[in-house]
Coordinates of C-alpha atoms in Angstrom, one line a residue:
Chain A
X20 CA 0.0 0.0 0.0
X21 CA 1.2 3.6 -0.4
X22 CA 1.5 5.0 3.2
X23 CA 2.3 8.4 4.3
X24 CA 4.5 8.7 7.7
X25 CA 4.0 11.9 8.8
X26 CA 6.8 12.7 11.9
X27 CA 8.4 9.5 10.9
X28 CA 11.8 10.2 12.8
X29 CA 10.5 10.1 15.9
X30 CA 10.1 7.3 18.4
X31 CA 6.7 5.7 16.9
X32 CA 7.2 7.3 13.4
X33 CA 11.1 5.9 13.1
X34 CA 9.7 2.2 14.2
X35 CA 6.1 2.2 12.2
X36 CA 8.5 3.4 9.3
X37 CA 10.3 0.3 9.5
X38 CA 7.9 -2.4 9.8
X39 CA 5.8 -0.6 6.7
X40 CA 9.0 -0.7 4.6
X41 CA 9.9 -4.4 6.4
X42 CA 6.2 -5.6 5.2
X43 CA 7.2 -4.6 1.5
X44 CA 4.7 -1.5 1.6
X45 CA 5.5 1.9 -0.2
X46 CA 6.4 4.4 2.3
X47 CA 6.8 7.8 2.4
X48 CA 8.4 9.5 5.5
X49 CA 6.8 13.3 5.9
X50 CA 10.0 14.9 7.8
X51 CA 10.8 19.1 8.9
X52 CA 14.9 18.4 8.9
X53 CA 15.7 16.2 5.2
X54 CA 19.1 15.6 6.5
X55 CA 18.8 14.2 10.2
X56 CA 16.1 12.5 8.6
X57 CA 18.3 10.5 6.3
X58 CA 20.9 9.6 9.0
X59 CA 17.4 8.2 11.0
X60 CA 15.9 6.6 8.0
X61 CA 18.6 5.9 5.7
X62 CA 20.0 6.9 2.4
X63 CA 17.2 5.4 0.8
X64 CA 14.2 6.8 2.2
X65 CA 11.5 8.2 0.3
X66 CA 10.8 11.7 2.0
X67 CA 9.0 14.7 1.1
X68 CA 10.2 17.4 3.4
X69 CA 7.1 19.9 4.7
X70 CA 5.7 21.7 8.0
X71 CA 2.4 20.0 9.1
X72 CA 0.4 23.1 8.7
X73 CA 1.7 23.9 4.9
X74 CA 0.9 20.1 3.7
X75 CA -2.5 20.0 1.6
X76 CA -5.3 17.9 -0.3
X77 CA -2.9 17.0 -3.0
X78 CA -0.2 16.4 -0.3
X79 CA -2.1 13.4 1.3
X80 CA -4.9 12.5 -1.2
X81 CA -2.3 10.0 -3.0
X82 CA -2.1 7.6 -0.4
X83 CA -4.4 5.1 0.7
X84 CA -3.1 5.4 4.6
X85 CA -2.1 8.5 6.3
X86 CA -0.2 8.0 9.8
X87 CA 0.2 11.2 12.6
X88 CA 3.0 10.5 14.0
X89 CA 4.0 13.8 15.2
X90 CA 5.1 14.5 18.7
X91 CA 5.0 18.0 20.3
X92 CA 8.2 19.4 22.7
X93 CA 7.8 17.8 26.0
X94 CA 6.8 20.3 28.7
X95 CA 4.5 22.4 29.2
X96 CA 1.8 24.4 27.7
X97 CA 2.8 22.9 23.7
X98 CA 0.5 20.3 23.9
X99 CA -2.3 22.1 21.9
X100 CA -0.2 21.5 18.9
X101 CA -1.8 18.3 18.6
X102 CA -5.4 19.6 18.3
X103 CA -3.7 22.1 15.8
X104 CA -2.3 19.4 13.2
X105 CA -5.1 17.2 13.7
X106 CA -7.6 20.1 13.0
X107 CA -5.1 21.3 9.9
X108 CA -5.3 17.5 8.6
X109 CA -9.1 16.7 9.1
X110 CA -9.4 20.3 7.2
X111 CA -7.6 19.0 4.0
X112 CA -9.3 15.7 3.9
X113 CA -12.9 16.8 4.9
X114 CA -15.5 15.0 2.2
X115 CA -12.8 12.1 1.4
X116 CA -12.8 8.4 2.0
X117 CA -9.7 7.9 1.1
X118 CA -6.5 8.2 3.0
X119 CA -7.6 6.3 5.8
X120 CA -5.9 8.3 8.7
X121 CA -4.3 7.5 11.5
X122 CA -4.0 9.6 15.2
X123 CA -1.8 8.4 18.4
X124 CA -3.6 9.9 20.8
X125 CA -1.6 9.0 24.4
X126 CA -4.0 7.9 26.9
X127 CA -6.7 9.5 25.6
X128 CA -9.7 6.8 25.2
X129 CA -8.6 4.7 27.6
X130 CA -11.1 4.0 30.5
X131 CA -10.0 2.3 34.2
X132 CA -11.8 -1.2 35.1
X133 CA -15.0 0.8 36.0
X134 CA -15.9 2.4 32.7
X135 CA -14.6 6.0 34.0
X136 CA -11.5 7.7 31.4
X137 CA -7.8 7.6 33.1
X138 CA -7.4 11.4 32.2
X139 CA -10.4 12.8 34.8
X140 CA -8.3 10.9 37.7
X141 CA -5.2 12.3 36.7
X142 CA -6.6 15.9 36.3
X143 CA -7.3 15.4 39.6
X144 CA -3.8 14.7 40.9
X145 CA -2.1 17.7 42.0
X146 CA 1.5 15.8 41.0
X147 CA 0.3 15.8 37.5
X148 CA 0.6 19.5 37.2
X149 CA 4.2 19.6 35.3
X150 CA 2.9 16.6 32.8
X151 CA -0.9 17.2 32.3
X152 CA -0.6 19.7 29.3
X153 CA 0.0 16.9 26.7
X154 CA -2.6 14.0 27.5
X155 CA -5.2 16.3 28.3
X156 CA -4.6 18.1 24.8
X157 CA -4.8 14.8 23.4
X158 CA -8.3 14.0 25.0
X159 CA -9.5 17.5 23.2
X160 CA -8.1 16.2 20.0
X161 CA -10.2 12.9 20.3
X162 CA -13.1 14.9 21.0
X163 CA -12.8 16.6 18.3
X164 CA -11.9 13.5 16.2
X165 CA -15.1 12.8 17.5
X166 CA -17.2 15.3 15.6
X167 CA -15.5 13.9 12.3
X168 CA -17.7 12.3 10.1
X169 CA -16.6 13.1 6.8
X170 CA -13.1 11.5 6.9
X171 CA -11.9 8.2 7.2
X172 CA -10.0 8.7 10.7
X173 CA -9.1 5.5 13.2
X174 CA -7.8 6.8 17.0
X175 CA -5.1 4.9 18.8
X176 CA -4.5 5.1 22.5
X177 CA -1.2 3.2 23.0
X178 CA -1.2 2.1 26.7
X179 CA -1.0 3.7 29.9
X180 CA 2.7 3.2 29.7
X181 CA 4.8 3.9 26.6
X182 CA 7.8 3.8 25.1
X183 CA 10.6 2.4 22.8
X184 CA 11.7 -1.7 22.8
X185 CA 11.1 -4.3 20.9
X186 CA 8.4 -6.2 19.3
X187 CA 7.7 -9.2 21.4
X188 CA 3.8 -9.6 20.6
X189 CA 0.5 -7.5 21.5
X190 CA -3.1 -7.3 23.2
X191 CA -5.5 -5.8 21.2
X192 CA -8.6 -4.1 23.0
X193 CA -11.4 -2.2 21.1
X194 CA -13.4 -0.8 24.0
X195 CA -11.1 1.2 25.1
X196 CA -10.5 -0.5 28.6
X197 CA -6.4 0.0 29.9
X198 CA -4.6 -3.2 29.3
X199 CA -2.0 -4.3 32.0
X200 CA 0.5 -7.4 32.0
X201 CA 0.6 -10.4 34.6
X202 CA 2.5 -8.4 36.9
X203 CA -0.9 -5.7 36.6
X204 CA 1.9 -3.5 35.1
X205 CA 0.6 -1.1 31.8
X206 CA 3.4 -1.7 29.4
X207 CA 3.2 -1.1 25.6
X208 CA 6.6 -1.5 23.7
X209 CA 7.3 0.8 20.2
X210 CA 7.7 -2.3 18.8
X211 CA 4.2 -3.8 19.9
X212 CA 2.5 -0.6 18.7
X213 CA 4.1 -0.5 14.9
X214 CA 3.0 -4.4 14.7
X215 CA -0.6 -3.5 15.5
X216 CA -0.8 -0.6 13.4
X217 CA 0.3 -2.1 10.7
X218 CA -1.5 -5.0 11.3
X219 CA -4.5 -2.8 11.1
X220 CA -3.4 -1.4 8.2
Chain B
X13 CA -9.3 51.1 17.6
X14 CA -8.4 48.6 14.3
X15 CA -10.7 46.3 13.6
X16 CA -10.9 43.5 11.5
X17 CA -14.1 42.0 10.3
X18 CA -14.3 38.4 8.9
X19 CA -17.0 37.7 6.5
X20 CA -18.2 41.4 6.1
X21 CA -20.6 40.7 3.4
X22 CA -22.9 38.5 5.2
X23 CA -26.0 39.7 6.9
X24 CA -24.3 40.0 10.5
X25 CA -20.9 41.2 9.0
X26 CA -22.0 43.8 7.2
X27 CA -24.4 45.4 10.3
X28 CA -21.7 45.0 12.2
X29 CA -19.4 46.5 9.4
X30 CA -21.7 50.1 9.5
X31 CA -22.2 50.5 13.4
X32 CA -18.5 49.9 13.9
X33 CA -17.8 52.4 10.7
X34 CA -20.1 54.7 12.3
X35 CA -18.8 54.9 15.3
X36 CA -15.5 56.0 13.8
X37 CA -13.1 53.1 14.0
X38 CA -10.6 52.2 11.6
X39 CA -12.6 48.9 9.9
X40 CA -11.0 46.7 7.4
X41 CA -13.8 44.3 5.7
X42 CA -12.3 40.4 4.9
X43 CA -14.1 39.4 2.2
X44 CA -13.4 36.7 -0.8
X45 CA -15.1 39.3 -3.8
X46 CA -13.8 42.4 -3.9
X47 CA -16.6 43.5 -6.7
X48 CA -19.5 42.6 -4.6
X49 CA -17.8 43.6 -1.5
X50 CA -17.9 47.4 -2.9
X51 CA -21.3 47.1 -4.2
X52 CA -22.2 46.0 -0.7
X53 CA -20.3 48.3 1.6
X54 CA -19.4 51.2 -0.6
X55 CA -16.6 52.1 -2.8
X56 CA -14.9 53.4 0.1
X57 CA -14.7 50.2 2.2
X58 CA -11.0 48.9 3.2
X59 CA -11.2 45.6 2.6
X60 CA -8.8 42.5 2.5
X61 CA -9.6 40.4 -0.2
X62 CA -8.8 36.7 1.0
X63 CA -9.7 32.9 2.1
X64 CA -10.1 32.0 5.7
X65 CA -7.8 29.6 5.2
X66 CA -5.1 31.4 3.3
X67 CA -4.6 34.4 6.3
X68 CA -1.2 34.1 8.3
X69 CA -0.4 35.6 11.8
X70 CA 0.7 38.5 10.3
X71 CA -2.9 39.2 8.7
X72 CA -4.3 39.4 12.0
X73 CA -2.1 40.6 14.8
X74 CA -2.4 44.2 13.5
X75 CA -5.6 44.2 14.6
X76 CA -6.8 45.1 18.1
X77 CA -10.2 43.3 17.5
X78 CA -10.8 40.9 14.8
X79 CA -14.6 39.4 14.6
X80 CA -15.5 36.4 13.2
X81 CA -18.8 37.0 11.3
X82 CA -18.1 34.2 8.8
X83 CA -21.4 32.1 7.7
X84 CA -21.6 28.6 6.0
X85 CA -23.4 27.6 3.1
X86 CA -26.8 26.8 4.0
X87 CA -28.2 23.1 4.1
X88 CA -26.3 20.0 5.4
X89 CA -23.2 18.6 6.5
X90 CA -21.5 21.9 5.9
X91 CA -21.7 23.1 9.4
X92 CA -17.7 21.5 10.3
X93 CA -16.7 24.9 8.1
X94 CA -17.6 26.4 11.1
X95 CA -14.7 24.3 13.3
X96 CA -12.6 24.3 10.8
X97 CA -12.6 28.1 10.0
X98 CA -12.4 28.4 14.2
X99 CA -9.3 25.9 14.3
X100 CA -7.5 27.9 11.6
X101 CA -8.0 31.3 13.1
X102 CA -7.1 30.1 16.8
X103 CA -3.9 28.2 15.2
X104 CA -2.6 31.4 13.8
X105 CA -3.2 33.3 16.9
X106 CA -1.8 31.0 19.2
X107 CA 0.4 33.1 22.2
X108 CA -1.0 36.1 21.5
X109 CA -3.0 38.4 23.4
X110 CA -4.3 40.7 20.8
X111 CA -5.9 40.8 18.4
X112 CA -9.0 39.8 21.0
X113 CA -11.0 37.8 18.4
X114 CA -14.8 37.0 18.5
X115 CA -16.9 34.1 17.7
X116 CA -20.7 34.0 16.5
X117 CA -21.6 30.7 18.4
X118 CA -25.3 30.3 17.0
X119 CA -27.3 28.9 20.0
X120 CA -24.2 27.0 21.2
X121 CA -23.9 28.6 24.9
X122 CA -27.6 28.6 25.1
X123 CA -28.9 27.2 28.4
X124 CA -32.5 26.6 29.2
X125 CA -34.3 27.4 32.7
X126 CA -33.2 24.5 34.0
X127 CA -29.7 25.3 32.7
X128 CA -29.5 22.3 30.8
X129 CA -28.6 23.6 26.8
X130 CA -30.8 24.5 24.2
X131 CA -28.7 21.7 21.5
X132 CA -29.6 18.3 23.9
X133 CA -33.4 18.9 23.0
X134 CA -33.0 20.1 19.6
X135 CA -30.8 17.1 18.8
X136 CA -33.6 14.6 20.0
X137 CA -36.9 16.6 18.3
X138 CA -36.7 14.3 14.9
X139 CA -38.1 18.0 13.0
X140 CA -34.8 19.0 13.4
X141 CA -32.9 16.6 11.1
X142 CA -33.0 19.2 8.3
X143 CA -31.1 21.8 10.1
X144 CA -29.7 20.6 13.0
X145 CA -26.3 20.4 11.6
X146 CA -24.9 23.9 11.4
X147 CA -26.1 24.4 15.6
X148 CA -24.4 21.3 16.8
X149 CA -21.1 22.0 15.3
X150 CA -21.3 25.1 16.6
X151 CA -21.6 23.6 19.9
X152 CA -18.6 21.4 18.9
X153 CA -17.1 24.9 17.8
X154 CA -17.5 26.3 21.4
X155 CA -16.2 23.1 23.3
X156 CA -13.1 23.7 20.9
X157 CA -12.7 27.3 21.8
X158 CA -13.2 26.1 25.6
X159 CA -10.1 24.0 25.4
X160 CA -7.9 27.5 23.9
X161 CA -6.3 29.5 27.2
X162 CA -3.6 31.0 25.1
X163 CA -5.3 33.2 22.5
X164 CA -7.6 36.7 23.5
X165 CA -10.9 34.9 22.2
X166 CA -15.1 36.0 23.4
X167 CA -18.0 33.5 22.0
X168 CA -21.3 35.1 21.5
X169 CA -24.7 33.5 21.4
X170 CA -26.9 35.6 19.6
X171 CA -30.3 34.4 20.6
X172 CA -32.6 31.4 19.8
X173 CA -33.9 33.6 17.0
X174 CA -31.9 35.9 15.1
X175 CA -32.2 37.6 11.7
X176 CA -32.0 41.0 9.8
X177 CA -33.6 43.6 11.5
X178 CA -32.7 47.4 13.1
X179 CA -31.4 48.3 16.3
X180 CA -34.4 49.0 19.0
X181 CA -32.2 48.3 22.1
X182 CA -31.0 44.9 23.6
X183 CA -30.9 42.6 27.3
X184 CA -27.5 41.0 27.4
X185 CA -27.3 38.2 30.0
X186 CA -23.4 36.8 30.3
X187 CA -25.0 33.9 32.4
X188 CA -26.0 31.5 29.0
X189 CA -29.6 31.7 29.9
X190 CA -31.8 32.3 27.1
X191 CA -33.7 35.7 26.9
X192 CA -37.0 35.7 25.7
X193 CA -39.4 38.6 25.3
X194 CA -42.5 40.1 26.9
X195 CA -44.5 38.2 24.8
X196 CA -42.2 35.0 25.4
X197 CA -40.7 35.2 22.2
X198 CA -37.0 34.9 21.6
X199 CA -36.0 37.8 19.6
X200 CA -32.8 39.3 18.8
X201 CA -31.9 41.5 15.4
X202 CA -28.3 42.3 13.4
X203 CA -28.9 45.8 14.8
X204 CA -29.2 45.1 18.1
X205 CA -26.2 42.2 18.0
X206 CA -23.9 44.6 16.2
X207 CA -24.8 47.4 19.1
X208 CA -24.2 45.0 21.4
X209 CA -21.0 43.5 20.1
X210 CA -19.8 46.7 19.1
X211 CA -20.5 48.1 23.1
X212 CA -18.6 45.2 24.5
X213 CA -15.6 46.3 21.8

C-alpha cells in the first residue's frame, strides 16, 4: 500500500516506518529536517520534506493510509499543537474516504476497570501538574476527532505506559479499557505498537 | 481602535461593518469578492480580499479586535466549516493576546431554565434533522474554543432567534440563559447584535 508517515523520525514514526518498509509496503516518510532524517531513515528513504500546517489535499490524497506520528516538545503548555495538526489535517481531507488516517492519541480513550477515562483521575492529581498539558490536549483532539464524520479517521491510545523496545507480541482491546501485563503493570513496547498498526493497516 | 471584520458581506458582517464604521473606527472588511464587497459596503470600504484559510499571523495581529462574522453555506453537512474556520484562526493566533478575536456561536452557549442547553433537545426533536447540523457543530465549535487559554478569544450567542432587522435596544445576560421577550418570544436583530457587540468592543 502507499503509506504516508507523517513525523516518521520520531520514536513511533522511526519504528512504524520500519515495519511498513519491512512488510514490503511503499512508504513515504513526511520529515521538517531532510538531513537528520536521512541519518534516521537511511540513504534510501523516500521523503517529502514539509511543515504539518503547509501540507495540503494534494499532499495526502495519493495515499491510501495516512499515519500522525507527530510528537509536540515535551513540557508544558505545547500540547495544543496536537489539536492544531489534527484540526489542519481533518481540514484537508474533509468530504474524502480515502486516505484512511491514522491519530496516536496518548491515553486519551482509555477508561479504568469501572468504565470512568484515566485522564479525569489524573486531572485530579495535584503531581500531574508539570505533565498534564500533553494527554489532556490529546483527550480534546479525540473529541474533536469525534465530531468527524466526513473523513476516514481511526484513533489509537497506546497504553498507559509507553515507550521504545522491541516487538515481542500484542493485546489488542477495542473498548477502550487499559490493558496491563501479569505483573498488573501497563506496558506497551514501540515495537508492539508498529506491529498492531500495521497490522491494522 | 483597528478592527478587522471576517466575512463582512454577510447579513451579520455587514451590520456589524456600519455600526462599527459609524462609530469611527478604523474597519478593514475580509471578504473573498472584492466587486460585490464594494457594491455592498461602498466604494470606500478597506477591505482585505482573501480565504479564511489562506490568512497568516501576520494578517491578524495588526488588529486590536478581529470578529469572526463568517457564515456557512446553508443546508447539510457543511456546518464542520464552522470548526474548521475556528481551528484555523485560533492556530494562527496562538500566544498572543491581541488581536481579541470573537466568535458568533449560533445557540451553542444557550442554556435553558433549567440550565440544561438548548442543542440536547433540539438534537432529540426528529423535525430537526434538516437543520440541525450547522447548531451542533457550533456547539462542537464552542467546546473547541473552551479547550484555547492561550489566544484573547469572546464567544457570542446571539439568541434562539436571530435575523435581519434594526437596532431597537437589547438585554444582554453573560449567564448562558436564554432571553426571551415580553411576549415570550425569543427575539434578537443584526442591529441590536452589532450594538451589542460593538458596546462590549
Amino acid at each position: 500500500m502507499k503509506i504516508a508517515i507523517l513525523g516518521a523520525t520520531g520514536m513511533s514514526g522511526q519504528t512504524i516506518y520500519q515495519e511498513a518498509v519491512d512488510r514490503g509496503h511503499d512508504v513515504t516518510a513526511f520529515v521538517r529536517n531532510e538531513a537528520k532524517s536521512k541519518e534516521t531513515l537511511g540513504d534510501d528513504a523516500k521523503l517529502k520534506v514539509a511543515d504539518v500546517f503547509e501540507l495540503t489535499t494534494e499532499d495526502l490524497t495519493p495515499f491510501e493510509v495516512v499515519v500522525n506520528a507527530l510528537g509536540t516538545p515535551r513540557g508544558r503548555d505545547m500540547g495544543y499543537l496536537h489539536i492544531d495538526m489534527a484540526a489542519h489535517l481533518i481540514r484537508i481531507l474533509r468530504n474524502t474516504t480515502s486516505p484512511r488516517i491514522f491519530f496516536m492519541l496518548g491515553a486519551a480513550s482509555l477508561l479504568d476497570k469501572d468504565g470512568h477515562p484515566f485522564i479525569d483521575s489524573f486531572v485530579k492529581d495535584p503531581s500531574s501538574d508539570s505533565w498534564i498539558d500533553t494527554p489532556l490536549m490529546q483527550v480534546h483532539e479525540y473529541h474533536f476527532l469525534q465530531t468527524v464524520t466526513n473523513v476516514n479517521w481511526v484513533g489509537i491510545s497506546p497504553s498507559l505506559s509507553y515507550g521504545p523496545g522491541p516487538k515481542t507480541g500484542y493485546v489488542r482491546n477495542d473498548k477502550n479499557q487499559a490493558l496491563f501485563d501479569s505483573s498488573g503493570k501497563p506496558n506497551l513496547t514501540s515495537g508492539n505498537l508498529a506491529t498492531a498498526l500495521l497490522d491494522e493497516i
